[in-house]
Amino acid sequence: MAHAPHDPFHLAFTEASWDDLRIFLAVVAHGSMNGAAKALGQSQPTIARRVKALEETLGLGLFQRGPNNLELTEAGQAILEAASPMGEAASVVSRTAAAYRPDPDAPVRVTATSSVAMFLSLHSAELHKAAEPVEIAYIPTRRKLDLASGEADVALRMRTLPEGTDDLVVRKIGQIAFAIYATTENPDAVIAPPEDPTLSRQAAYVAEFAQGRTIAARIGDMPIRYQAAKAGLGAAFLPCWLGDSDPDLKQVVKPEGDLIEDVFLVRHRRSRNRPNVARVANALAALFKHNQRALVGG
């Protein structure tokens, strides 16, 4: 006996297929069925048919169709919010699988904060020579990329050992120091980071230094903050290897205590036997050892 499309009893025992939800997410992401079709390598009629099948399965209209656009209905928005984590989880599964069957010729991806990534970029020729023929891909970000799911191959992290290190190979490779720099010895203005001082140690330190001084600007990106300090906008929190190397800048506050941070090289345990990753890791460790004096402001 055939069921009516919106029979509640039938719908209660019918689950939407992941394939149809994946197509739905692609339509939303690309703004049209044509865009989703191109991204997924399928035909537009197939995409339209699968979206219609999903709507019939759920008993809901997911899109309001205009002459040249699609807009989510209220129900469509709710389904999007429910399905998005599934799409993210599927992406993690794909990255994790790729991490366990790596392409031996793929670049080794190194993630670090912008200040450390800038230091690496200045020594990129040296790193290239030490690691060749391996290619290195640099990923500057403050977000801690997930090594387990294959977002990166090597991470340089500071201050403390990463949490949950059971599956990680962690190696301390040196230290890096930070200080306040300005074009004058007694600056009356400060370039502050945008973070809430109660949430960021760096922001709290700068906020204390800024008392009685004008906040000239709030700049989170370290290379831009450096250029602003160099231009005379105000005092800025910078890594010592950068501030000490610039003759236009003076060290206003010396690095000590929490301003000197440990640097850890982190890999997932499965990469321990990957020659390319090991080669890059050893080149990074040698670079920090060779430049340790400059890194700590010596």
CSV table of C-alpha atoms in Angstrom, one decimal:
chain,number,residue,atom,x,y,z
A,1,MET,CA,0.0,0.0,0.0
A,2,ALA,CA,1.5,3.3,-1.1
A,3,HIS,CA,2.0,6.0,1.5
A,4,ALA,CA,1.0,9.6,1.0
A,5,PRO,CA,4.0,11.9,0.8
A,6,HIS,CA,3.3,13.6,4.1
A,7,ASP,CA,1.9,10.6,6.0
A,8,PRO,CA,3.2,11.2,9.6
A,9,PHE,CA,3.5,7.5,10.3
A,10,HIS,CA,5.5,7.0,7.2
A,11,LEU,CA,7.7,10.0,7.9
A,12,ALA,CA,8.4,8.9,11.5
A,13,PHE,CA,10.2,5.8,10.2
A,14,THR,CA,12.0,7.5,7.2
A,15,GLU,CA,15.4,9.0,7.7
A,16,ALA,CA,17.0,11.5,5.2
A,17,SER,CA,20.0,10.0,3.4
A,18,TRP,CA,23.4,11.6,4.0
A,19,ASP,CA,23.8,11.9,0.2
A,20,ASP,CA,20.7,14.1,-0.1
A,21,LEU,CA,21.8,16.1,2.9
A,22,ARG,CA,25.2,16.6,1.4
A,23,ILE,CA,23.6,17.9,-1.8
A,24,PHE,CA,21.4,20.2,0.3
A,25,LEU,CA,24.5,21.6,2.1
A,26,ALA,CA,26.2,22.1,-1.3
A,27,VAL,CA,23.2,24.0,-2.7
A,28,VAL,CA,23.2,26.3,0.3
A,29,ALA,CA,27.0,26.8,0.2
A,30,HIS,CA,27.0,27.6,-3.5
A,31,GLY,CA,23.7,29.6,-3.7
A,32,SER,CA,22.2,27.6,-6.5
A,33,MET,CA,21.6,24.1,-7.9
A,34,ASN,CA,23.9,24.9,-10.8
A,35,GLY,CA,26.7,25.9,-8.5
A,36,ALA,CA,26.2,22.7,-6.4
A,37,ALA,CA,26.1,20.6,-9.5
A,38,LYS,CA,29.5,22.0,-10.7
A,39,ALA,CA,31.0,21.6,-7.3
A,40,LEU,CA,29.8,18.0,-6.9
A,41,GLY,CA,30.4,16.9,-10.5
A,42,GLN,CA,26.7,16.1,-11.1
A,43,SER,CA,24.1,17.4,-13.4
A,44,GLN,CA,21.7,20.2,-12.4
A,45,PRO,CA,18.6,17.9,-12.9
A,46,THR,CA,20.1,15.3,-10.6
A,47,ILE,CA,20.7,18.0,-7.9
A,48,ALA,CA,17.1,19.2,-8.3
A,49,ARG,CA,15.7,15.7,-8.1
A,50,ARG,CA,17.7,14.9,-5.0
A,51,VAL,CA,16.6,18.1,-3.2
A,52,LYS,CA,13.0,17.3,-4.1
A,53,ALA,CA,13.4,13.8,-2.7
A,54,LEU,CA,14.8,15.2,0.5
A,55,GLU,CA,11.9,17.6,0.9
A,56,GLU,CA,9.5,14.7,0.3
A,57,THR,CA,11.3,12.5,2.8
A,58,LEU,CA,11.2,15.3,5.5
A,59,GLY,CA,7.8,16.5,4.6
A,60,LEU,CA,9.1,20.1,4.5
A,61,GLY,CA,9.8,22.7,1.9
A,62,LEU,CA,13.4,23.7,2.3
A,63,PHE,CA,13.7,26.5,-0.3
A,64,GLN,CA,11.6,29.3,-1.6
A,65,ARG,CA,12.3,29.3,-5.3
A,66,GLY,CA,12.5,32.7,-7.0
A,67,PRO,CA,13.2,33.5,-10.7
A,68,ASN,CA,16.9,33.7,-10.2
A,69,ASN,CA,17.6,32.6,-6.7
A,70,LEU,CA,16.9,30.2,-3.8
A,71,GLU,CA,16.1,31.2,-0.3
A,72,LEU,CA,15.9,28.9,2.7
A,73,THR,CA,12.6,28.6,4.4
A,74,GLU,CA,12.4,28.7,8.2
A,75,ALA,CA,12.3,24.9,8.1
A,76,GLY,CA,15.3,24.9,5.7
A,77,GLN,CA,17.3,27.1,8.0
A,78,ALA,CA,16.6,24.7,10.9
A,79,ILE,CA,17.7,21.7,8.8
A,80,LEU,CA,20.8,23.6,7.8
A,81,GLU,CA,21.7,24.1,11.4
A,82,ALA,CA,21.1,20.5,12.2
A,83,ALA,CA,23.0,19.1,9.1
A,84,SER,CA,26.0,21.5,9.2
A,85,PRO,CA,27.8,19.5,11.9
A,86,MET,CA,27.4,16.4,9.9
A,87,GLY,CA,29.1,18.1,6.9
A,88,GLU,CA,31.9,19.2,9.2
A,89,ALA,CA,32.2,15.7,10.6
A,90,ALA,CA,32.4,14.2,7.1
A,91,SER,CA,35.1,16.7,6.2
A,92,VAL,CA,37.1,15.6,9.3
A,93,VAL,CA,36.7,12.0,8.3
A,94,SER,CA,38.1,12.7,4.8
A,95,ARG,CA,41.0,14.6,6.2
A,96,THR,CA,41.8,11.9,8.8
A,97,ALA,CA,41.7,9.2,6.1
A,98,ALA,CA,44.0,11.3,4.0
A,99,ALA,CA,46.4,11.8,6.9
A,100,TYR,CA,46.7,8.0,7.3
A,101,ARG,CA,47.4,7.5,3.6
A,102,PRO,CA,49.6,10.6,2.9
A,103,ASP,CA,50.9,11.5,-0.5
A,104,PRO,CA,54.7,11.1,-0.2
A,105,ASP,CA,55.2,14.0,-2.6
A,106,ALA,CA,52.7,16.4,-0.8
A,107,PRO,CA,54.2,19.5,0.9
A,108,VAL,CA,54.7,19.2,4.6
A,109,ARG,CA,52.3,21.7,6.3
A,110,VAL,CA,53.7,23.7,9.2
A,111,THR,CA,51.3,25.7,11.3
A,112,ALA,CA,52.4,28.5,13.7
A,113,THR,CA,51.3,31.9,15.0
A,114,SER,CA,51.9,34.9,12.7
A,115,SER,CA,55.0,36.0,14.7
A,116,VAL,CA,56.6,32.5,14.5
A,117,ALA,CA,55.5,32.1,10.8
A,118,MET,CA,57.1,35.5,10.0
A,119,PHE,CA,60.4,34.3,11.6
A,120,LEU,CA,60.2,31.1,9.5
A,121,SER,CA,59.6,33.1,6.4
A,122,LEU,CA,62.7,35.1,6.9
A,123,HIS,CA,64.7,31.9,7.1
A,124,SER,CA,62.7,30.0,4.5
A,125,ALA,CA,65.7,29.7,2.1
A,126,GLU,CA,67.7,28.0,4.9
A,127,LEU,CA,64.8,25.7,5.8
A,128,HIS,CA,64.3,24.9,2.1
A,129,LYS,CA,67.9,23.9,1.7
A,130,ALA,CA,67.9,21.8,4.9
A,131,ALA,CA,64.7,20.0,3.9
A,132,GLU,CA,65.0,19.7,0.1
A,133,PRO,CA,63.6,18.1,-1.9
A,134,VAL,CA,60.7,18.3,0.5
A,135,GLU,CA,58.3,21.2,-0.1
A,136,ILE,CA,57.1,23.2,3.0
A,137,ALA,CA,53.7,24.8,3.2
A,138,TYR,CA,53.4,27.5,5.9
A,139,ILE,CA,50.0,28.0,7.6
A,140,PRO,CA,50.1,31.1,9.9
A,141,THR,CA,47.1,31.1,12.3
A,142,ARG,CA,46.4,31.5,16.0
A,143,ARG,CA,43.9,28.7,15.8
A,144,LYS,CA,45.3,25.3,17.0
A,145,LEU,CA,44.9,23.2,13.9
A,146,ASP,CA,44.0,19.5,14.6
A,147,LEU,CA,47.0,17.3,13.8
A,148,ALA,CA,44.9,14.2,14.4
A,149,SER,CA,42.5,15.0,11.6
A,150,GLY,CA,45.3,16.0,9.3
A,151,GLU,CA,44.8,19.8,9.2
A,152,ALA,CA,48.6,20.1,9.4
A,153,ASP,CA,51.6,17.9,9.7
A,154,VAL,CA,53.8,20.0,12.1
A,155,ALA,CA,52.7,22.6,14.7
A,156,LEU,CA,54.9,25.1,16.5
A,157,ARG,CA,53.1,25.9,19.7
A,158,MET,CA,54.2,28.2,22.6
A,159,ARG,CA,54.1,28.6,26.3
A,160,THR,CA,52.8,25.2,27.6
A,161,LEU,CA,52.6,21.6,26.5
A,162,PRO,CA,49.5,21.0,24.4
A,163,GLU,CA,46.7,19.2,26.1
A,164,GLY,CA,45.9,15.6,25.3
A,165,THR,CA,49.4,14.7,24.2
A,166,ASP,CA,48.9,10.9,24.2
A,167,ASP,CA,48.9,10.7,20.4
A,168,LEU,CA,51.3,13.6,19.9
A,169,VAL,CA,55.1,13.6,19.7
A,170,VAL,CA,56.2,16.8,21.5
A,171,ARG,CA,59.7,18.2,21.4
A,172,LYS,CA,60.8,21.5,23.0
A,173,ILE,CA,63.0,23.2,20.5
A,174,GLY,CA,63.7,26.6,22.2
A,175,GLN,CA,62.3,29.7,23.5
A,176,ILE,CA,60.9,33.0,22.1
A,177,ALA,CA,60.8,36.3,23.9
A,178,PHE,CA,58.5,39.3,23.5
A,179,ALA,CA,58.9,43.0,24.6
A,180,ILE,CA,57.5,46.4,24.2
A,181,TYR,CA,59.2,48.4,21.3
A,182,ALA,CA,58.8,52.0,20.1
A,183,THR,CA,60.7,54.6,18.1
A,184,THR,CA,61.3,56.6,21.4
A,185,GLU,CA,62.4,55.5,24.8
A,186,ASN,CA,59.4,57.0,26.5
A,187,PRO,CA,56.4,56.6,24.2
A,188,ASP,CA,53.1,58.4,25.1
A,189,ALA,CA,51.0,56.2,22.8
A,190,VAL,CA,50.4,52.5,22.6
A,191,ILE,CA,49.3,50.1,19.9
A,192,ALA,CA,47.2,47.5,21.7
A,193,PRO,CA,45.8,44.2,20.5
A,194,PRO,CA,42.0,44.0,20.1
A,195,GLU,CA,41.6,41.1,22.6
A,196,ASP,CA,39.8,41.5,25.9
A,197,PRO,CA,42.6,41.9,28.5
A,198,THR,CA,40.8,39.4,30.7
A,199,LEU,CA,41.0,36.8,28.0
A,200,SER,CA,44.5,37.3,26.6
A,201,ARG,CA,47.8,37.3,28.6
A,202,GLN,CA,49.4,39.5,25.9
A,203,ALA,CA,46.5,42.0,25.9
A,204,ALA,CA,46.6,42.1,29.7
A,205,TYR,CA,50.3,43.0,29.7
A,206,VAL,CA,49.8,45.7,27.1
A,207,ALA,CA,46.8,47.1,29.0
A,208,GLU,CA,48.9,47.5,32.1
A,209,PHE,CA,51.7,49.2,30.2
A,210,ALA,CA,49.2,51.5,28.5
A,211,GLN,CA,47.9,53.0,31.8
A,212,GLY,CA,48.4,56.8,31.5
A,213,ARG,CA,49.1,56.5,27.8
A,214,THR,CA,46.9,57.0,24.7
A,215,ILE,CA,45.7,54.0,22.8
A,216,ALA,CA,46.7,55.0,19.3
A,217,ALA,CA,45.2,51.9,17.6
A,218,ARG,CA,44.2,48.3,18.2
A,219,ILE,CA,45.9,45.9,15.8
A,220,GLY,CA,45.8,42.2,16.1
A,221,ASP,CA,48.0,41.2,13.2
A,222,MET,CA,51.6,41.2,14.3
A,223,PRO,CA,53.3,42.2,11.0
A,224,ILE,CA,50.9,45.2,10.7
A,225,ARG,CA,51.4,46.1,14.3
A,226,TYR,CA,55.2,46.1,13.7
A,227,GLN,CA,54.9,48.4,10.7
A,228,ALA,CA,52.7,50.8,12.7
A,229,ALA,CA,55.2,50.9,15.5
A,230,LYS,CA,58.0,51.4,13.0
A,231,ALA,CA,56.1,54.4,11.5
A,232,GLY,CA,56.0,56.0,15.0
A,233,LEU,CA,52.3,55.4,15.8
A,234,GLY,CA,53.2,54.1,19.3
A,235,ALA,CA,54.7,51.4,21.4
A,236,ALA,CA,53.9,47.8,20.4
A,237,PHE,CA,54.2,44.3,21.8
A,238,LEU,CA,56.6,42.5,19.4
A,239,PRO,CA,58.9,39.4,19.3
A,240,CYS,CA,62.4,40.3,20.3
A,241,TRP,CA,64.0,38.8,17.2
A,242,LEU,CA,62.1,41.3,15.1
A,243,GLY,CA,62.2,44.4,17.4
A,244,ASP,CA,65.9,44.0,18.2
A,245,SER,CA,66.8,43.7,14.6
A,246,ASP,CA,65.2,47.0,13.6
A,247,PRO,CA,67.5,50.0,14.2
A,248,ASP,CA,64.4,52.3,14.2
A,249,LEU,CA,63.0,50.6,17.2
A,250,LYS,CA,64.0,50.8,20.9
A,251,GLN,CA,63.3,48.2,23.5
A,252,VAL,CA,61.1,50.0,26.1
A,253,VAL,CA,60.5,47.0,28.4
A,254,LYS,CA,62.9,44.1,28.6
A,255,PRO,CA,61.7,40.5,28.3
A,256,GLU,CA,61.4,38.5,31.5
A,257,GLY,CA,59.2,36.1,33.2
A,258,ASP,CA,56.0,35.4,31.2
A,259,LEU,CA,57.4,37.4,28.3
A,260,ILE,CA,59.8,34.4,27.5
A,261,GLU,CA,57.9,31.4,26.2
A,262,ASP,CA,58.8,27.9,25.5
A,263,VAL,CA,58.4,26.7,21.9
A,264,PHE,CA,57.3,23.1,21.2
A,265,LEU,CA,57.4,21.2,17.9
A,266,VAL,CA,54.4,18.9,17.8
A,267,ARG,CA,53.6,16.1,15.4
A,268,HIS,CA,51.0,13.3,15.5
A,269,ARG,CA,52.6,9.9,16.4
A,270,ARG,CA,51.6,8.4,13.0
A,271,SER,CA,54.0,10.9,11.2
A,272,ARG,CA,57.0,9.6,13.3
A,273,ASN,CA,58.0,7.3,10.4
A,274,ARG,CA,57.3,9.7,7.6
A,275,PRO,CA,60.7,10.8,6.3
A,276,ASN,CA,59.5,14.1,4.8
A,277,VAL,CA,57.9,15.2,8.1
A,278,ALA,CA,60.9,14.1,10.1
A,279,ARG,CA,63.2,16.0,7.7
A,280,VAL,CA,61.2,19.3,8.1
A,281,ALA,CA,60.9,18.8,11.9
A,282,ASN,CA,64.7,18.4,12.2
A,283,ALA,CA,65.3,21.5,10.0
A,284,LEU,CA,63.0,23.5,12.2
A,285,ALA,CA,64.7,22.3,15.4
A,286,ALA,CA,68.1,23.2,14.0
A,287,LEU,CA,66.9,26.6,12.9
A,288,PHE,CA,65.7,27.5,16.5
A,289,LYS,CA,68.9,26.2,18.0
A,290,HIS,CA,71.0,28.2,15.7
A,291,ASN,CA,69.0,31.4,16.3
A,292,GLN,CA,68.2,30.9,20.0
A,293,ARG,CA,70.1,34.0,21.2
A,294,ALA,CA,68.2,36.3,18.8
A,295,LEU,CA,64.9,34.6,19.7
A,296,VAL,CA,65.2,35.3,23.4
A,297,GLY,CA,66.5,38.9,22.9
A,298,GLY,CA,70.1,38.3,23.6
